[in-house]
Amino acid sequence: MDRESKVSMTVIRRLPKYYRYLGELLNKGITRISSQELSKLTGFTASQIRQDLNNFGGFGQQGYGYNVEDLHKELGIILGLDKMYNAVIAGAGNLGQAIANYKGFEDAGVKVLSLFDKNPKMIGLKIRDIEIRDVDLLSQFIKDNDVEIGIITTPKDNAQEVADIYARSGIKGIWNFAPADLIVPDDIVVENVHLNESLFTLSYFLKNHPSFDTES
Amino acid sequence: MDRESKVSMTVIRRLPKYYRYLGELLNKGITRISSQELSKLTGFTASQIRQDLNNFGGFGQQGYGYNVEDLHKELGIILGLDKMYNAVIAGAGNLGQAIANYKGFEDAGVKVLSLFDKNPKMIGLKIRDIEIRDVDLLSQFIKDNDVEIGIITTPKDNAQEVADIYARSGIKGIWNFAPADLIVPDDIVVENVHLNESLFTLSYFLKNHPSFDTES
């Protein structure tokens, strides 16, 4: 399947939501679910759900619905959560430290090996067991440790410089928290977390007072 | 203008991006920009940009383009960034502490007055000048201090309980970092930051290796 043309971003972004809902159903001991029931849970139409999942395989059976455990496991594989990734964090300020402790990494098979910073007061400190190293050592560390994910929690003016180091050192994917548009080679994935844009959207709706969730 | 039916979420979510780009242009001393130039910067078509901005007023002039400072200022007002909001944070763990220090609050006119937690080891500590108070005091604090924004950085199992306290205490908007779907009255705005979904999306693309930014 030629994924680049067949599966759109909007479909792909629904997958982690399905994964989350199915995880919650699993925790509740629910073994089976229909697309109608999934529709009530997720807010997506039953038809949309079936179409989305059909992009990835023949899940579900007419009259039975979906087996929750199997579908959850399959989605986990599709999302690549079964693979282990080594990661580093550049920018050991409050946000970087918070992300170093982020529980979601375990669920995604991501292991943060080190933080990096240029501030001498931070270098040598430890966040739980994770050391803060001098950013001068970043490139070599990535190569020595087969690091595939580079996280950026620097101020925006340092973000591109870090992205450049990541790009030339073998990083394959960047999780970027800095409010900057990164320029990287085409074969590197960039996922941005736009905290400012999220907060400003909240501010817009507080001012304009609609009666719906900002995701609708 | 009936905003609920006339301006879609996709348009609204582009506004903070325009605001950010215009801010960067301002910092560079650029006073004027055409929709074509904005198109090159943002990746949106010139026609889309003009349509988006036309929803909110008659900005720009044929042959001149847009005045950067005026447009930036107007967008700031539309986004409600000119209004000051008091905020509280429930959940004083790493993420809550990082968010307490988040620089974007100043840009959005948001002032965090207090953190709240139920862990006795946290209660009474200070993050910079911001105190961590007992969550039992949360509701009264919101009322006493005209707090309009409630931030949730608790584990997912505590998020709904916090949302309930927020809802009955007068909070108008919730910035939610917990991976949970909150149930709140219709007149409360909820903006979710889905860190898990973002990370899982990155994982998907690392596995499926397309050659584009996850936002395209």
XYZ file of C-alpha atoms in Angstrom:
432
model
C 0.000 0.000 0.000
C 1.301 3.410 -0.878
C 0.652 5.025 2.465
C 1.698 8.455 1.459
C -1.186 8.834 -0.938
C -3.770 6.437 0.498
C -3.958 7.274 4.193
C -4.519 10.910 5.009
C -3.204 12.752 8.035
C -6.710 13.131 9.428
C -7.146 9.352 9.464
C -3.713 8.814 10.956
C -4.416 11.280 13.768
C -7.533 9.350 14.734
C -5.546 6.159 15.304
C -4.053 7.196 18.663
C -7.565 8.140 19.805
C -8.904 4.701 18.906
C -5.924 3.191 20.656
C -6.659 5.178 23.802
C -10.356 4.302 23.864
C -9.662 0.641 23.262
C -7.120 0.690 26.090
C -9.779 2.070 28.408
C -12.236 -0.619 27.325
C -9.586 -3.272 27.952
C -9.032 -1.895 31.462
C -12.759 -2.216 32.087
C -12.679 -5.846 30.969
C -14.755 -5.258 27.851
C -13.859 -7.839 25.215
C -15.948 -6.882 22.240
C -17.346 -3.692 20.715
C -19.390 -2.703 17.689
C -18.635 0.279 15.484
C -21.862 1.878 16.765
C -20.649 1.603 20.352
C -17.225 2.894 19.346
C -19.029 5.751 17.650
C -20.784 6.723 20.874
C -17.464 6.626 22.730
C -15.337 8.484 20.224
C -17.784 10.880 18.617
C -16.806 9.665 15.143
C -19.491 8.069 12.973
C -19.607 4.267 12.838
C -19.029 4.490 9.107
C -15.932 6.683 9.569
C -14.505 4.250 12.109
C -15.007 1.273 9.816
C -13.437 3.127 6.871
C -10.481 4.269 8.962
C -9.755 0.777 10.239
C -10.209 -0.773 6.800
C -7.173 1.212 5.643
C -5.041 -0.994 7.814
C -6.525 -4.433 7.687
C -9.586 -6.604 7.890
C -10.485 -6.048 11.505
C -13.914 -6.772 12.829
C -16.565 -9.117 11.673
C -20.037 -8.475 10.409
C -22.435 -9.158 13.273
C -19.662 -9.493 15.855
C -17.971 -6.138 15.836
C -14.375 -5.868 16.955
C -12.410 -7.889 19.469
C -11.087 -5.179 21.798
C -7.837 -6.847 22.754
C -6.898 -7.839 19.208
C -7.739 -4.444 17.770
C -5.868 -2.637 20.553
C -2.831 -4.813 19.905
C -3.016 -4.354 16.122
C -3.329 -0.582 16.448
C -0.358 -0.625 18.785
C 1.680 -2.354 16.089
C 0.436 0.013 13.370
C 1.398 2.964 15.585
C 4.833 1.425 16.058
C 4.386 1.202 19.810
C 5.847 -2.300 19.844
C 9.215 -0.994 18.782
C 11.683 0.401 21.298
C 13.205 3.801 20.550
C 16.045 5.603 22.274
C 15.488 9.311 22.753
C 17.309 12.404 23.972
C 16.007 15.761 25.154
C 17.697 19.041 24.280
C 16.779 21.805 26.703
C 16.836 20.807 30.375
C 14.607 23.583 31.709
C 11.276 22.971 33.381
C 9.562 21.632 30.295
C 12.469 19.367 29.351
C 12.569 17.961 32.872
C 8.828 17.396 32.854
C 9.056 15.587 29.543
C 11.946 13.465 30.868
C 9.465 12.166 33.433
C 6.595 11.779 30.998
C 4.696 8.537 31.581
C 3.579 8.207 27.979
C 7.081 7.225 26.908
C 6.712 3.784 28.421
C 3.486 3.210 26.460
C 5.215 4.234 23.253
C 8.348 2.173 23.926
C 10.439 5.340 24.123
C 13.414 5.473 26.476
C 15.004 8.834 27.272
C 18.721 8.212 27.675
C 19.934 11.724 28.415
C 19.064 15.397 28.624
C 21.329 18.031 27.116
C 21.829 21.689 27.892
C 24.386 24.437 27.470
C 23.880 25.921 30.927
C 26.837 24.911 33.132
C 24.575 24.986 36.206
C 22.456 22.201 34.744
C 25.235 20.035 33.335
C 26.000 17.085 35.574
C 22.679 17.186 37.435
C 20.320 14.231 37.270
C 16.578 14.101 36.708
C 15.661 10.817 38.372
C 18.351 8.593 36.776
C 18.736 10.686 33.660
C 21.843 12.823 33.426
C 22.030 16.328 31.947
C 25.000 16.423 29.598
C 26.767 19.242 27.817
C 25.140 19.935 24.463
C 28.608 19.770 22.871
C 28.382 16.014 23.450
C 24.953 15.645 21.846
C 25.964 14.573 18.357
C 28.393 11.906 19.468
C 25.972 10.579 22.087
C 23.279 10.115 19.459
C 25.648 8.122 17.263
C 27.079 6.049 20.099
C 23.635 5.104 21.432
C 21.554 4.611 18.267
C 19.218 7.405 19.296
C 16.309 7.768 16.893
C 14.094 10.350 18.599
C 15.256 13.866 19.380
C 13.064 16.004 21.606
C 13.359 19.787 21.595
C 12.374 21.761 24.689
C 14.708 24.710 24.172
C 13.659 28.334 23.727
C 12.535 28.945 20.150
C 15.751 30.692 19.109
C 17.819 27.562 19.800
C 15.465 25.079 18.221
C 16.793 25.144 14.655
C 20.379 24.742 15.836
C 19.361 21.646 17.779
C 17.395 20.329 14.805
C 20.525 20.715 12.685
C 22.567 18.675 15.171
C 19.822 16.050 15.258
C 19.661 15.885 11.468
C 23.371 15.378 10.924
C 23.719 12.875 13.763
C 21.220 10.288 12.596
C 18.022 11.250 14.447
C 14.951 9.964 12.581
C 12.147 11.770 14.343
C 11.845 15.039 16.224
C 9.269 15.839 18.899
C 9.360 19.602 18.986
C 7.935 21.750 21.767
C 9.560 25.008 20.682
C 7.281 27.468 18.830
C 9.433 27.396 15.713
C 9.124 25.862 12.264
C 12.042 23.513 11.889
C 13.817 23.006 8.609
C 15.042 19.437 8.324
C 15.818 16.944 5.548
C 12.760 15.241 4.074
C 13.471 11.883 5.638
C 13.179 13.174 9.184
C 9.726 13.227 10.775
C 8.823 16.303 12.790
C 5.902 16.294 15.219
C 5.229 19.694 16.756
C 3.475 20.310 20.056
C 2.140 23.819 19.697
C 1.503 24.857 23.299
C 1.178 28.561 22.454
C -1.326 27.887 19.696
C -3.322 25.652 22.022
C -3.421 28.298 24.751
C -4.284 31.065 22.292
C -7.132 28.921 20.938
C -8.463 28.573 24.486
C -8.193 32.342 24.866
C -10.107 32.865 21.605
C -12.982 30.726 22.809
C -13.098 32.331 26.239
C -13.565 35.620 24.444
C -16.024 34.311 21.877
C -17.886 31.921 24.189
C -19.173 29.144 21.977
C -20.826 26.116 23.533
C -18.650 23.352 22.247
C -15.416 21.493 22.801
C -12.584 23.070 20.831
C -12.123 19.787 18.989
C -15.587 19.705 17.414
C -21.821 37.521 13.153
C -22.964 34.144 14.320
C -19.532 32.731 15.004
C -20.674 29.301 15.903
C -21.867 28.577 12.396
C -19.761 30.969 10.319
C -16.194 30.401 11.445
C -15.048 26.803 11.469
C -12.559 25.255 13.884
C -10.023 24.810 11.110
C -10.036 28.556 10.439
C -9.868 29.371 14.139
C -6.880 27.078 14.637
C -4.973 28.922 11.914
C -5.286 32.243 13.731
C -2.611 31.525 16.366
C -0.279 30.489 13.549
C -0.816 33.782 11.726
C -0.291 35.570 15.020
C 3.004 33.778 15.562
C 4.309 34.459 12.058
C 3.330 38.117 12.228
C 5.080 38.382 15.591
C 8.256 37.038 14.006
C 7.961 39.510 11.130
C 7.501 42.328 13.639
C 10.648 41.238 15.469
C 12.517 41.425 12.175
C 11.268 44.970 11.611
C 9.114 44.043 8.619
C 6.202 46.461 8.353
C 4.200 45.186 5.424
C 3.425 41.830 3.840
C 1.346 40.512 0.963
C -0.811 37.425 1.110
C 1.603 35.755 -1.330
C 4.516 36.358 1.011
C 2.435 35.174 3.960
C 1.619 32.112 1.892
C 5.310 31.285 1.451
C 5.862 31.681 5.188
C 2.865 29.753 6.434
C 2.330 27.124 3.774
C -1.310 28.144 3.399
C -2.475 29.439 0.010
C -2.743 33.207 -0.415
C -6.431 32.750 -1.156
C -6.970 30.764 2.061
C -5.230 33.434 4.094
C -7.335 36.213 2.617
C -10.530 34.231 3.197
C -9.580 33.404 6.778
C -8.817 37.010 7.646
C -11.947 38.275 5.896
C -14.003 36.372 8.482
C -12.821 38.852 11.075
C -12.588 42.196 9.379
C -11.417 44.190 6.434
C -7.704 43.855 6.900
C -5.293 44.484 4.098
C -5.560 46.606 1.048
C -5.491 45.701 -2.597
C -2.006 46.475 -3.899
C -0.568 47.121 -0.420
C -1.046 43.865 1.380
C -1.248 43.875 5.164
C 0.308 46.167 7.720
C 2.166 43.721 9.964
C 1.840 45.623 13.219
C -1.854 46.402 12.791
C -2.734 42.869 11.753
C -0.707 41.376 14.602
C -2.467 43.638 17.049
C -5.918 42.910 15.621
C -5.329 39.169 15.709
C -4.177 39.520 19.297
C -7.491 41.148 20.139
C -9.494 38.549 18.214
C -7.626 35.819 20.094
C -8.463 37.546 23.368
C -4.803 38.021 24.217
C -5.460 41.583 25.357
C -7.562 40.354 28.217
C -6.002 39.283 31.506
C -7.074 35.929 32.928
C -6.375 34.403 36.313
C -5.540 30.708 36.220
C -4.902 27.810 38.562
C -3.170 24.493 37.999
C -4.408 21.246 39.516
C -1.684 18.618 39.685
C 1.670 19.871 40.944
C 3.834 17.087 39.522
C 6.541 17.663 36.942
C 4.194 18.695 34.179
C 2.177 21.024 36.410
C 5.365 22.682 37.624
C 6.637 23.046 34.066
C 3.366 24.622 33.010
C 3.481 26.977 36.032
C 6.684 28.345 34.498
C 5.400 28.390 30.935
C 6.441 31.566 29.127
C 3.469 31.588 26.793
C 1.175 32.653 29.632
C 2.549 36.178 29.561
C 1.828 36.435 25.829
C -1.741 35.277 26.412
C -2.302 37.543 29.412
C -2.703 34.503 31.675
C -1.525 34.702 35.280
C -1.178 31.493 37.289
C -2.141 32.323 40.865
C -1.707 28.932 42.498
C -1.005 25.253 42.044
C -3.082 22.642 43.826
C -2.356 19.082 44.811
C -3.508 16.442 47.259
C -0.013 15.177 48.095
C 0.968 16.495 51.549
C 4.638 16.531 50.515
C 3.866 19.086 47.812
C 1.465 21.279 49.767
C 3.133 24.428 51.040
C 6.039 24.305 48.587
C 6.583 27.106 46.121
C 7.348 27.005 42.422
C 9.050 30.353 41.908
C 6.503 32.593 43.688
C 3.571 30.304 43.123
C 2.370 28.309 46.100
C 1.106 24.725 46.030
C -2.127 24.603 48.005
C -4.269 21.755 49.232
C -6.807 20.737 46.598
C -9.514 20.973 49.286
C -9.080 24.746 49.006
C -9.383 24.810 45.206
C -13.058 25.675 44.859
C -13.008 28.538 47.337
C -9.777 29.925 45.882
C -11.323 30.067 42.414
C -14.304 32.008 43.727
C -12.246 34.348 45.905
C -9.853 35.214 43.071
C -12.093 35.377 39.991
C -10.179 32.556 38.379
C -11.397 31.876 34.841
C -8.890 29.309 33.541
C -8.392 25.918 35.168
C -5.439 23.840 34.043
C -5.371 20.090 34.591
C -2.034 18.295 34.896
C -3.179 15.435 37.099
C -3.044 11.738 36.218
C -5.961 10.821 33.965
C -7.982 9.154 36.746
C -8.206 12.427 38.695
C -8.984 14.675 35.763
C -12.788 14.420 35.773
C -12.961 15.095 39.508
C -10.945 18.257 39.000
C -13.094 19.263 36.040
C -16.161 18.877 38.266
C -14.665 21.188 40.877
C -13.742 23.682 38.162
C -17.238 23.550 36.671
C -19.070 24.219 39.917
C -16.668 26.927 41.050
C -17.002 29.294 38.123
C -14.110 28.312 35.842
C -14.848 29.311 32.246
C -12.123 27.486 30.348
C -10.098 24.353 30.964
C -6.651 23.608 29.539
C -6.424 19.880 29.925
C -3.200 17.860 29.712
C -4.625 14.619 31.096
C -5.431 11.941 28.500
C -9.108 11.882 29.427
C -12.300 13.132 27.833
C -13.797 15.608 30.246
C -17.507 15.963 30.741
C -18.377 19.558 31.533
C -21.377 21.890 31.100
C -21.765 23.325 27.615
C -20.718 26.825 28.574
C -17.230 25.770 29.638
C -14.539 25.661 26.964
C -12.181 22.686 27.039
C -8.893 22.722 25.153
C -7.045 19.406 25.290
C -3.314 18.946 24.847
C -2.998 15.360 23.726
C 0.635 14.557 24.446
C 0.139 10.788 24.130
C -1.579 11.137 20.775
C 1.174 13.426 19.548
C 3.899 10.989 20.584
C 2.041 8.007 19.134
C 1.664 9.899 15.855
C 5.430 10.440 15.797
C 5.873 6.732 16.448
C 3.517 5.877 13.567
C 5.545 7.960 11.151
C 8.871 6.598 12.340
C 7.535 3.154 11.523
C 5.924 4.151 8.237
C 8.602 6.606 7.122
C 6.821 9.148 4.947
C 8.746 12.175 3.724
C 6.640 14.953 5.126
C 5.919 17.001 8.220
C 3.175 15.420 10.297
C 1.112 18.568 9.837
C 0.840 18.378 6.046
